[in-house]
CSV table of C-alpha atoms in Angstrom, one decimal:
chain,number,residue,atom,x,y,z
A,12,MET,CA,0.0,0.0,0.0
A,13,ALA,CA,2.8,2.4,0.8
A,14,ALA,CA,4.4,1.8,-2.6
A,15,PHE,CA,1.2,2.6,-4.3
A,16,GLN,CA,0.7,5.7,-2.3
A,17,LYS,CA,4.2,7.0,-3.2
A,18,LEU,CA,3.5,6.4,-6.9
A,19,HIS,CA,0.1,8.1,-6.5
A,20,ASP,CA,1.5,11.2,-4.7
A,21,ALA,CA,4.2,11.6,-7.3
A,22,ALA,CA,1.8,11.6,-10.3
A,23,ASP,CA,0.0,14.5,-11.8
A,24,PRO,CA,-3.4,14.8,-10.1
A,25,ALA,CA,-5.1,15.5,-13.4
A,26,ILE,CA,-3.6,12.3,-14.8
A,27,VAL,CA,-4.5,10.3,-11.7
A,28,GLU,CA,-8.1,11.5,-12.0
A,29,LYS,CA,-8.2,10.1,-15.6
A,30,TRP,CA,-6.7,6.8,-14.4
A,31,GLU,CA,-9.2,6.5,-11.6
A,32,GLU,CA,-12.1,6.9,-14.1
A,33,GLN,CA,-10.5,4.2,-16.3
A,34,ASP,CA,-10.3,1.9,-13.3
A,35,ARG,CA,-13.9,2.6,-12.3
A,36,GLN,CA,-15.2,1.9,-15.8
A,37,ALA,CA,-13.2,-1.3,-16.0
A,38,GLN,CA,-14.6,-2.6,-12.7
A,39,ILE,CA,-18.2,-1.8,-13.8
A,40,GLN,CA,-17.9,-3.4,-17.2
A,41,ARG,CA,-15.6,-6.4,-16.6
A,42,LEU,CA,-18.3,-9.0,-15.8
A,43,ALA,CA,-20.3,-8.2,-19.0
A,44,ASP,CA,-17.3,-7.3,-21.2
A,45,PRO,CA,-13.9,-8.9,-20.1
A,46,SER,CA,-12.1,-6.8,-22.7
A,47,ALA,CA,-12.8,-3.8,-20.5
A,48,MET,CA,-9.8,-5.0,-18.4
A,49,ASP,CA,-7.5,-4.3,-21.4
A,50,VAL,CA,-6.8,-0.9,-19.8
A,51,PHE,CA,-4.5,-2.8,-17.4
A,52,ASP,CA,-2.2,-3.5,-20.3
A,53,VAL,CA,-0.1,-1.2,-22.6
A,54,GLN,CA,-2.4,0.5,-25.2
A,55,LEU,CA,0.2,2.2,-27.4
A,56,GLN,CA,0.6,0.9,-30.9
A,57,LYS,CA,3.6,-1.4,-31.0
A,58,ALA,CA,6.0,-2.1,-33.8
A,59,PRO,CA,5.4,-5.5,-35.5
A,60,THR,CA,6.7,-8.4,-33.5
A,61,ARG,CA,8.6,-11.4,-34.9
A,62,LYS,CA,5.5,-13.5,-34.7
A,63,GLN,CA,3.4,-10.9,-36.5
A,64,GLN,CA,6.1,-10.7,-39.2
A,65,GLU,CA,6.1,-14.5,-39.6
A,66,LEU,CA,2.3,-14.6,-39.9
A,67,ALA,CA,2.5,-11.9,-42.6
A,68,LEU,CA,5.0,-13.9,-44.5
A,69,LEU,CA,2.9,-17.1,-44.2
A,70,ALA,CA,-0.2,-15.2,-45.4
A,71,ARG,CA,1.8,-13.9,-48.4
A,72,VAL,CA,2.8,-17.5,-49.3
A,73,GLY,CA,-0.8,-18.7,-48.8
A,74,ARG,CA,-2.0,-16.1,-51.3
A,75,GLY,CA,0.6,-17.4,-53.8
A,76,GLY,CA,2.6,-14.2,-53.8
A,77,GLY,CA,6.2,-14.3,-54.9
A,78,ASN,CA,8.4,-17.3,-55.2
A,79,ALA,CA,8.7,-17.9,-51.4
A,80,GLN,CA,8.9,-21.6,-50.5
A,81,ARG,CA,6.2,-22.8,-48.2
A,82,GLY,CA,7.5,-23.2,-44.6
A,83,ALA,CA,10.6,-21.0,-45.2
A,84,ALA,CA,9.5,-18.3,-42.8
A,85,THR,CA,8.8,-20.8,-40.1
A,86,TRP,CA,12.1,-22.5,-40.7
A,87,ILE,CA,14.0,-19.1,-40.5
A,88,ALA,CA,12.1,-18.2,-37.4
A,89,SER,CA,13.1,-21.4,-35.7
A,90,GLY,CA,16.7,-20.7,-36.6
A,91,ILE,CA,16.5,-17.2,-35.0
A,92,THR,CA,15.0,-18.9,-31.9
A,93,ILE,CA,18.0,-21.3,-31.8
A,94,GLU,CA,20.3,-18.4,-32.1
A,95,GLU,CA,18.7,-16.8,-29.1
A,96,LEU,CA,19.1,-20.0,-27.1
A,97,GLN,CA,22.7,-20.2,-28.1
A,98,ILE,CA,23.3,-16.6,-26.7
A,99,SER,CA,21.4,-17.4,-23.5
A,100,LEU,CA,23.4,-20.6,-23.0
A,101,SER,CA,26.7,-18.8,-23.7
A,102,MET,CA,25.8,-16.1,-21.2
A,103,ASP,CA,25.0,-18.6,-18.5
A,104,ILE,CA,28.2,-20.6,-19.1
A,105,ARG,CA,30.2,-17.4,-18.8
A,106,ARG,CA,28.5,-16.5,-15.6
A,107,LEU,CA,29.5,-19.8,-13.9
A,108,GLY,CA,33.1,-18.7,-13.9
A,109,LYS,CA,36.2,-21.0,-13.8
A,110,HIS,CA,35.0,-23.4,-11.1
A,111,PRO,CA,31.3,-24.5,-11.6
A,112,THR,CA,29.9,-27.2,-9.5
A,113,GLU,CA,29.1,-30.7,-10.7
A,114,THR,CA,25.4,-29.9,-10.6
A,115,GLN,CA,26.0,-26.8,-12.8
A,116,HIS,CA,28.1,-28.9,-15.2
A,117,LEU,CA,25.3,-31.4,-15.5
A,118,GLU,CA,22.7,-28.7,-16.1
A,119,ILE,CA,24.8,-27.1,-18.8
A,120,GLY,CA,25.4,-30.6,-20.4
A,121,ARG,CA,21.6,-31.2,-20.5
A,122,ARG,CA,20.9,-27.8,-22.1
A,123,ARG,CA,23.7,-28.4,-24.6
A,124,THR,CA,22.1,-31.8,-25.6
A,125,LYS,CA,18.7,-30.2,-26.1
A,126,LEU,CA,20.2,-27.4,-28.1
A,127,GLN,CA,22.1,-29.8,-30.3
A,128,SER,CA,18.9,-31.7,-31.0
A,129,ARG,CA,17.2,-28.5,-32.2
A,130,ILE,CA,20.3,-27.6,-34.3
A,131,ASP,CA,20.3,-31.1,-35.9
A,132,GLU,CA,16.6,-30.7,-36.8
A,133,PHE,CA,17.1,-27.3,-38.2
A,134,THR,CA,20.1,-28.4,-40.4
A,135,ILE,CA,18.2,-31.4,-41.8
A,136,ALA,CA,15.3,-29.0,-42.7
A,137,ALA,CA,17.8,-26.7,-44.4
A,138,VAL,CA,18.2,-29.1,-47.3
A,139,ASN,CA,14.5,-28.4,-48.2
A,140,HIS,CA,15.1,-24.7,-48.3
A,141,LEU,CA,18.7,-24.2,-49.4
A,142,GLY,CA,19.3,-27.3,-51.4
A,143,GLU,CA,21.7,-30.2,-50.9
A,144,ASP,CA,24.8,-28.1,-51.8
A,145,PHE,CA,24.4,-25.4,-49.1
A,146,ASP,CA,27.2,-26.9,-46.9
A,147,LEU,CA,29.9,-27.3,-49.6
A,148,ASP,CA,31.5,-24.0,-48.4
A,149,ASP,CA,34.4,-25.0,-46.2
A,150,ASP,CA,34.7,-21.6,-44.6
A,151,ILE,CA,33.0,-22.6,-41.3
A,152,ARG,CA,33.2,-20.1,-38.5
A,153,ASP,CA,32.0,-20.1,-34.9
A,154,MET,CA,29.2,-17.8,-33.8
A,155,GLU,CA,30.3,-14.5,-32.4
A,156,VAL,CA,28.5,-13.0,-29.4
A,157,GLU,CA,29.0,-9.6,-27.7
A,158,PHE,CA,28.8,-10.1,-24.0
A,159,ILE,CA,27.7,-7.5,-21.5
A,160,ASP,CA,30.1,-7.4,-18.6
A,161,ASP,CA,28.3,-8.4,-15.3
A,162,SER,CA,30.0,-5.9,-13.1
A,163,GLU,CA,30.7,-2.9,-15.4
A,164,GLN,CA,27.8,-3.2,-17.9
A,165,GLU,CA,30.2,-2.9,-20.8
A,166,VAL,CA,30.1,-4.6,-24.1
A,167,ASP,CA,32.9,-7.1,-24.1
A,168,ALA,CA,33.6,-9.3,-27.2
A,169,VAL,CA,35.1,-12.5,-25.8
A,170,THR,CA,37.1,-14.8,-28.0
A,171,ASP,CA,37.0,-18.6,-28.1
A,172,SER,CA,40.5,-18.8,-26.4
A,173,GLU,CA,39.2,-16.8,-23.4
A,174,HIS,CA,36.2,-19.2,-23.2
A,175,ASP,CA,38.5,-22.2,-23.5
A,176,SER,CA,40.4,-21.3,-20.4
A,177,HIS,CA,37.2,-21.5,-18.4
A,178,GLU,CA,35.9,-24.7,-19.9
A,179,ASP,CA,36.1,-28.2,-18.6
A,180,PRO,CA,38.4,-30.0,-21.1
A,181,ARG,CA,35.8,-32.8,-21.4
A,182,CYS,CA,33.2,-30.3,-22.7
A,183,MET,CA,35.5,-28.5,-25.1
A,184,VAL,CA,34.6,-30.6,-28.2
A,185,PHE,CA,30.8,-30.4,-27.6
A,186,ARG,CA,29.8,-26.8,-27.7
A,187,PRO,CA,26.6,-26.3,-29.8
A,188,GLU,CA,26.3,-22.8,-28.5
A,189,ASN,CA,29.1,-21.8,-30.8
A,190,VAL,CA,27.8,-23.5,-33.9
A,191,MET,CA,27.0,-21.3,-36.9
A,192,ILE,CA,23.6,-22.5,-38.1
A,193,PRO,CA,22.8,-22.2,-41.9
A,194,LEU,CA,20.7,-19.0,-41.9
A,195,PRO,CA,20.8,-16.7,-44.9
A,196,SER,CA,22.6,-14.1,-42.7
A,197,ASN,CA,25.3,-16.6,-41.9
A,198,ILE,CA,25.7,-18.0,-45.4
A,199,GLY,CA,25.8,-14.6,-47.0
A,200,ILE,CA,23.8,-12.9,-49.8
A,201,HIS,CA,26.3,-13.9,-52.5
A,202,ARG,CA,26.1,-17.6,-51.5
A,203,CYS,CA,22.3,-17.4,-51.3
A,204,THR,CA,22.2,-16.0,-54.8
A,205,GLU,CA,24.4,-18.9,-56.0
A,206,LEU,CA,22.1,-21.4,-54.5
A,207,GLY,CA,19.0,-19.7,-56.0
A,208,VAL,CA,17.4,-18.8,-52.7
A,209,GLY,CA,17.9,-15.1,-52.7
A,210,HIS,CA,14.2,-14.6,-51.7
A,211,LEU,CA,15.0,-16.0,-48.3
A,212,VAL,CA,17.1,-12.9,-47.5
A,213,GLY,CA,14.0,-10.7,-47.6
A,214,GLN,CA,12.1,-13.0,-45.3
A,215,GLU,CA,14.9,-13.1,-42.8
A,216,ILE,CA,15.2,-9.3,-42.9
A,217,ALA,CA,11.5,-9.1,-42.1
A,218,LEU,CA,11.8,-11.5,-39.2
A,219,ARG,CA,14.9,-9.7,-37.9
A,220,GLU,CA,13.0,-6.5,-37.8
A,221,GLY,CA,10.4,-8.2,-35.7
A,222,GLN,CA,13.1,-9.6,-33.4
A,223,ALA,CA,14.6,-6.2,-33.0
A,224,ASN,CA,11.2,-4.8,-32.0
A,225,ASP,CA,10.7,-7.6,-29.5
A,226,THR,CA,14.0,-7.1,-27.8
A,227,LEU,CA,13.7,-3.3,-27.6
A,228,GLN,CA,10.2,-3.7,-26.1
A,229,ALA,CA,11.6,-6.1,-23.5
A,230,ILE,CA,14.5,-3.7,-22.7
A,231,ARG,CA,12.1,-0.8,-22.3
A,232,VAL,CA,9.9,-2.7,-19.9
A,233,LEU,CA,12.9,-4.0,-17.9
A,234,LEU,CA,14.5,-0.6,-17.6
A,235,ALA,CA,11.2,0.9,-16.4
A,236,ASP,CA,10.8,-2.0,-13.9
A,237,LYS,CA,14.4,-1.4,-12.7
A,238,ALA,CA,13.6,2.3,-12.2
A,239,VAL,CA,10.5,1.5,-10.2
A,240,LEU,CA,12.4,-1.1,-8.1
A,241,PHE,CA,14.9,1.6,-7.1
A,242,ARG,CA,12.2,4.0,-6.0
A,243,THR,CA,9.8,1.5,-4.3
A,244,THR,CA,12.1,-1.2,-3.0
A,245,VAL,CA,15.8,-0.2,-2.8
A,246,ARG,CA,15.5,3.3,-1.4
A,247,PRO,CA,12.8,2.5,1.3
A,248,ALA,CA,14.8,-0.5,2.5
A,249,LYS,CA,16.2,0.1,6.0
A,250,SER,CA,17.4,-3.3,7.3
A,251,GLN,CA,20.3,-5.2,5.8
A,252,ALA,CA,17.9,-8.1,5.0
A,253,LYS,CA,15.6,-5.8,3.0
A,254,VAL,CA,18.5,-4.2,1.2
A,255,THR,CA,19.8,-7.6,0.2
A,256,ARG,CA,16.5,-8.7,-1.1
A,257,ALA,CA,15.9,-5.5,-2.9
A,258,TRP,CA,19.3,-5.6,-4.7
A,259,THR,CA,18.7,-9.3,-5.5
A,260,GLN,CA,15.6,-8.2,-7.5
A,261,VAL,CA,17.5,-5.5,-9.2
A,262,HIS,CA,20.4,-7.9,-10.2
A,263,SER,CA,17.8,-10.3,-11.5
A,264,VAL,CA,16.3,-7.7,-13.8
A,265,GLU,CA,19.8,-6.6,-14.9
A,266,ARG,CA,20.7,-10.1,-16.0
A,267,VAL,CA,17.6,-10.2,-18.3
A,268,ILE,CA,18.5,-6.7,-19.6
A,269,ARG,CA,22.0,-8.0,-20.5
A,270,LEU,CA,20.5,-11.0,-22.3
A,271,GLN,CA,18.1,-8.9,-24.3
A,272,THR,CA,20.8,-6.5,-25.2
A,273,MET,CA,23.1,-9.3,-26.4
A,274,ILE,CA,20.2,-10.7,-28.6
A,275,TYR,CA,19.6,-7.2,-30.0
A,276,SER,CA,23.3,-6.7,-30.8
A,277,LYS,CA,23.4,-10.1,-32.6
A,278,CYS,CA,20.2,-9.2,-34.5
A,279,ARG,CA,21.7,-6.0,-35.6
A,280,ALA,CA,24.9,-7.7,-36.7
A,281,GLN,CA,22.8,-10.2,-38.8
A,282,LEU,CA,20.9,-7.3,-40.4
A,283,SER,CA,24.3,-5.9,-41.3
A,284,ASN,CA,25.2,-9.2,-43.0
A,285,LEU,CA,22.0,-9.0,-44.9
A,286,GLN,CA,22.8,-5.5,-46.0
A,287,ALA,CA,19.6,-4.1,-44.6
A,288,HIS,CA,21.0,-0.5,-44.5
A,289,ALA,CA,17.6,1.2,-44.1
A,290,LEU,CA,16.9,-0.8,-40.9
A,291,LEU,CA,20.3,-0.2,-39.5
A,292,GLU,CA,19.6,3.5,-39.7
A,293,LYS,CA,16.5,2.9,-37.7
A,294,TYR,CA,17.9,0.4,-35.2
A,295,LEU,CA,21.0,2.1,-33.8
A,296,ARG,CA,23.8,0.5,-31.9
A,297,MET,CA,23.1,-0.1,-28.2
A,298,GLU,CA,25.6,1.7,-26.0
A,299,LYS,CA,26.2,0.9,-22.3
A,300,SER,CA,24.9,4.4,-21.4
A,301,HIS,CA,21.5,3.5,-22.9
A,302,LEU,CA,21.0,0.8,-20.3
A,303,LYS,CA,21.1,3.0,-17.2
A,304,ALA,CA,17.7,3.6,-15.6
A,305,SER,CA,17.5,6.7,-13.4
A,306,ALA,CA,15.5,6.3,-10.2
A,307,ALA,CA,14.0,9.7,-10.8
A,308,VAL,CA,12.1,8.3,-13.8
A,309,ALA,CA,9.5,7.0,-11.4
A,310,ASP,CA,8.5,10.6,-10.6
A,311,PRO,CA,6.7,12.2,-13.5
A,312,ASN,CA,6.8,15.6,-11.8
A,313,ALA,CA,10.6,15.6,-11.3
A,314,ARG,CA,12.1,19.0,-12.1
A,315,GLY,CA,13.4,19.2,-15.7
A,316,GLN,CA,12.2,15.8,-16.7
A,317,ARG,CA,10.1,17.2,-19.6
A,318,ASN,CA,13.2,18.3,-21.4
A,319,SER,CA,15.4,15.4,-20.4
A,320,THR,CA,16.9,13.4,-23.3
A,321,LEU,CA,16.1,9.7,-23.4
A,322,PRO,CA,18.0,7.1,-25.4
A,323,TRP,CA,16.8,6.7,-29.0
A,324,PHE,CA,14.8,3.4,-28.4
A,325,TRP,CA,12.4,5.0,-25.9
A,326,SER,CA,10.9,7.1,-28.7
A,327,LEU,CA,11.0,4.5,-31.5
A,328,ASP,CA,7.6,3.8,-32.9
A,329,VAL,CA,6.3,2.1,-36.0
A,330,GLN,CA,7.3,5.0,-38.2
A,331,GLY,CA,10.5,5.5,-36.3
A,332,ASP,CA,10.2,9.3,-36.2
A,333,SER,CA,8.2,10.0,-33.0
A,334,ILE,CA,10.1,11.8,-30.1
A,335,SER,CA,7.9,11.8,-27.0
A,336,ASN,CA,7.5,10.4,-23.6
A,337,ASP,CA,4.2,8.7,-24.5
A,338,TRP,CA,5.6,5.2,-23.8
A,339,MET,CA,6.8,6.2,-20.3
A,340,ASN,CA,3.4,7.8,-19.5
A,341,GLU,CA,1.7,4.6,-20.7
A,342,PHE,CA,4.0,2.6,-18.5
A,343,TYR,CA,3.1,4.7,-15.4
A,344,ARG,CA,-0.6,4.4,-16.2
A,345,VAL,CA,-0.5,0.6,-16.4
A,346,HIS,CA,1.8,0.4,-13.3
A,347,TRP,CA,-0.5,2.7,-11.3
A,348,LEU,CA,-3.7,0.8,-12.3
A,349,ARG,CA,-2.1,-2.6,-11.4
A,350,ALA,CA,-0.8,-1.2,-8.1
A,351,LYS,CA,-4.2,0.2,-7.2
A,352,ALA,CA,-5.8,-3.2,-8.1
A,353,LEU,CA,-3.3,-4.9,-5.8
A,354,ARG,CA,-4.0,-2.4,-3.0
A,355,ASP,CA,-7.8,-2.8,-3.4
A,356,ARG,CA,-7.3,-6.6,-3.2
A,357,TRP,CA,-5.4,-6.2,0.0
A,358,SER,CA,-8.1,-4.0,1.5
A,359,GLU,CA,-10.7,-6.6,0.7
A,360,GLU,CA,-8.5,-9.3,2.2
A,361,GLN,CA,-8.1,-7.3,5.3
A,362,LEU,CA,-11.8,-6.9,5.7
A,363,LEU,CA,-12.4,-10.6,5.1
A,364,ILE,CA,-9.8,-11.8,7.4
A,365,GLU,CA,-11.3,-9.8,10.3
A,366,TYR,CA,-14.6,-11.7,9.7
A,367,GLU,CA,-12.8,-15.0,9.3
A,368,MET,CA,-11.1,-14.5,12.7
A,369,CYS,CA,-14.5,-13.9,14.3
A,370,TRP,CA,-16.0,-16.9,12.4
A,371,THR,CA,-13.1,-19.1,13.6
A,372,LEU,CA,-13.6,-18.1,17.3
A,373,GLN,CA,-17.4,-18.5,17.1
A,374,PHE,CA,-17.0,-21.9,15.5
A,375,PHE,CA,-14.8,-23.2,18.4
A,376,LEU,CA,-17.3,-21.8,20.9
A,377,HIS,CA,-20.2,-23.4,19.1
A,378,LYS,CA,-18.5,-26.8,19.0
A,379,ALA,CA,-17.7,-26.5,22.7
A,380,GLY,CA,-21.4,-25.7,23.5
A,381,MET,CA,-22.5,-28.5,21.2
A,382,TRP,CA,-20.4,-31.1,23.1
A,383,LEU,CA,-21.6,-29.8,26.5
A,384,SER,CA,-25.2,-30.2,25.4
A,385,ARG,CA,-24.5,-33.9,24.7
A,386,ILE,CA,-23.8,-34.7,28.3
A,387,THR,CA,-27.4,-35.6,28.7
A,388,ARG,CA,-29.7,-37.3,26.1
A,389,ASN,CA,-33.3,-36.2,26.3
A,390,GLY,CA,-32.8,-35.3,29.9
A,391,ASP,CA,-31.3,-38.6,30.8
A,392,PRO,CA,-27.7,-38.7,31.9
A,393,LEU,CA,-25.2,-40.5,29.6
A,394,PRO,CA,-22.8,-43.3,30.8
A,395,GLU,CA,-19.8,-41.9,32.6
A,396,GLY,CA,-17.5,-42.8,29.7
A,397,HIS,CA,-19.5,-40.9,27.1
A,398,LYS,CA,-19.9,-38.0,29.5
A,399,CYS,CA,-16.1,-37.8,30.0
A,400,TYR,CA,-15.5,-37.8,26.3
A,401,ALA,CA,-18.0,-35.0,25.7
A,402,ILE,CA,-16.5,-32.9,28.4
A,403,ARG,CA,-13.0,-33.5,27.1
A,404,GLN,CA,-14.1,-32.4,23.6
A,405,ALA,CA,-15.8,-29.3,25.0
A,406,HIS,CA,-12.6,-28.5,26.9
A,407,MET,CA,-10.5,-28.9,23.7
A,408,TYR,CA,-12.7,-26.5,21.7
A,409,HIS,CA,-12.7,-24.0,24.6
A,410,GLN,CA,-8.8,-24.2,24.6
A,411,LEU,CA,-8.8,-23.7,20.9
A,412,ALA,CA,-11.1,-20.6,21.2
A,413,LYS,CA,-8.8,-19.2,24.0
A,414,HIS,CA,-5.7,-19.8,21.9
A,415,ALA,CA,-7.4,-18.2,18.8
A,416,ARG,CA,-8.4,-15.1,20.8
A,417,THR,CA,-4.9,-14.7,22.2
A,418,SER,CA,-3.3,-15.0,18.8
A,419,PHE,CA,-5.8,-12.6,17.2
A,420,LEU,CA,-5.3,-10.0,19.9
A,421,LYS,CA,-1.6,-10.3,19.4
A,422,ALA,CA,-2.0,-9.7,15.6
A,423,ASN,CA,-4.6,-7.0,16.1
A,424,PRO,CA,-5.0,-5.4,19.6
A,425,MET,CA,-8.3,-3.9,18.5
A,426,PHE,CA,-9.8,-7.3,17.7
A,427,LYS,CA,-13.3,-7.9,18.9
A,428,VAL,CA,-16.0,-10.4,17.9
A,429,ILE,CA,-18.3,-9.2,15.2
A,430,VAL,CA,-21.8,-10.5,15.7
């Protein structure tokens, strides 16, 4: 509740009034129209995602447009997914350091096995799209990944020799995370032309554009989350335990930011291989300074924020020429609505739990009275054994009621039975 109140107090009252009306209308209409709850999600028009680009390519093939092979878009999309898995695995291996445990070695081994299976399936399917001669080129290279340094947030290109010094010698031969899979961006435009599959280049460019939009969207959300974490979790933390937990959350977000940044950098490198110069002018190089999230960003009324300069990807829209803070305003709106919903839920739970405490106490007293009433049957006394059992049960429920009352008063000194 305190976190919501801080966000509420920091926001513009006029904007908050608009948000409150949106929340009220959503609550009124949600039973009859579940889509009314869409206000709790980002409403800005988003650039096309990779899945949307793939669907568009599939629809184009279905209409018989062009000379695109059926299934080529899905095949390329699966290759891009494999590439992302390779980057994720490479990042995790690097994070383990020089002396990973046996359990960590085993986990990496299992992930490598699964990754190799997907690479094998992709390579087998490549024959259908590239032809049987696609692998005649002997110039086979390892995949290059730009790592983001864990401590200094710097882009650090790590060579294979540096990785080798950290690797278990038994695992050196089997490293599917470094395999260069046969995507058009890896084969090259010239080679694709020789194989007669130049049309695949355009399809991969479209999918890479969607991938870039996906990663930038993820980076924006994560940086905004990081900013709010600083304001609502790190700064208010007073005890060492709370500070540790708060920074653990921040570091967890930072790891995902690094992963998404590495994927974006690889995507941009592949667009360069595909000679998509127009897109490279739109999707600029990611610098380490772009990944810093100021804690002041959680305060829309901060002095001078209207004229502050945000990194280029904050203002990137479908057309690529919008420069505004609309996205951040949308983020605060959604965050405020969700925080308010959580606060309202807690208020409901607090009201309910007070009644549940009373119901629990009344239930124990009712059971105690019920067992005492069973000492006699129709005015006739029960056998001594039955009477003793009934008295013992009544005593047990009286003790439970006493313990419940003591516990409830400890939790809430103002507790009283609600009749």
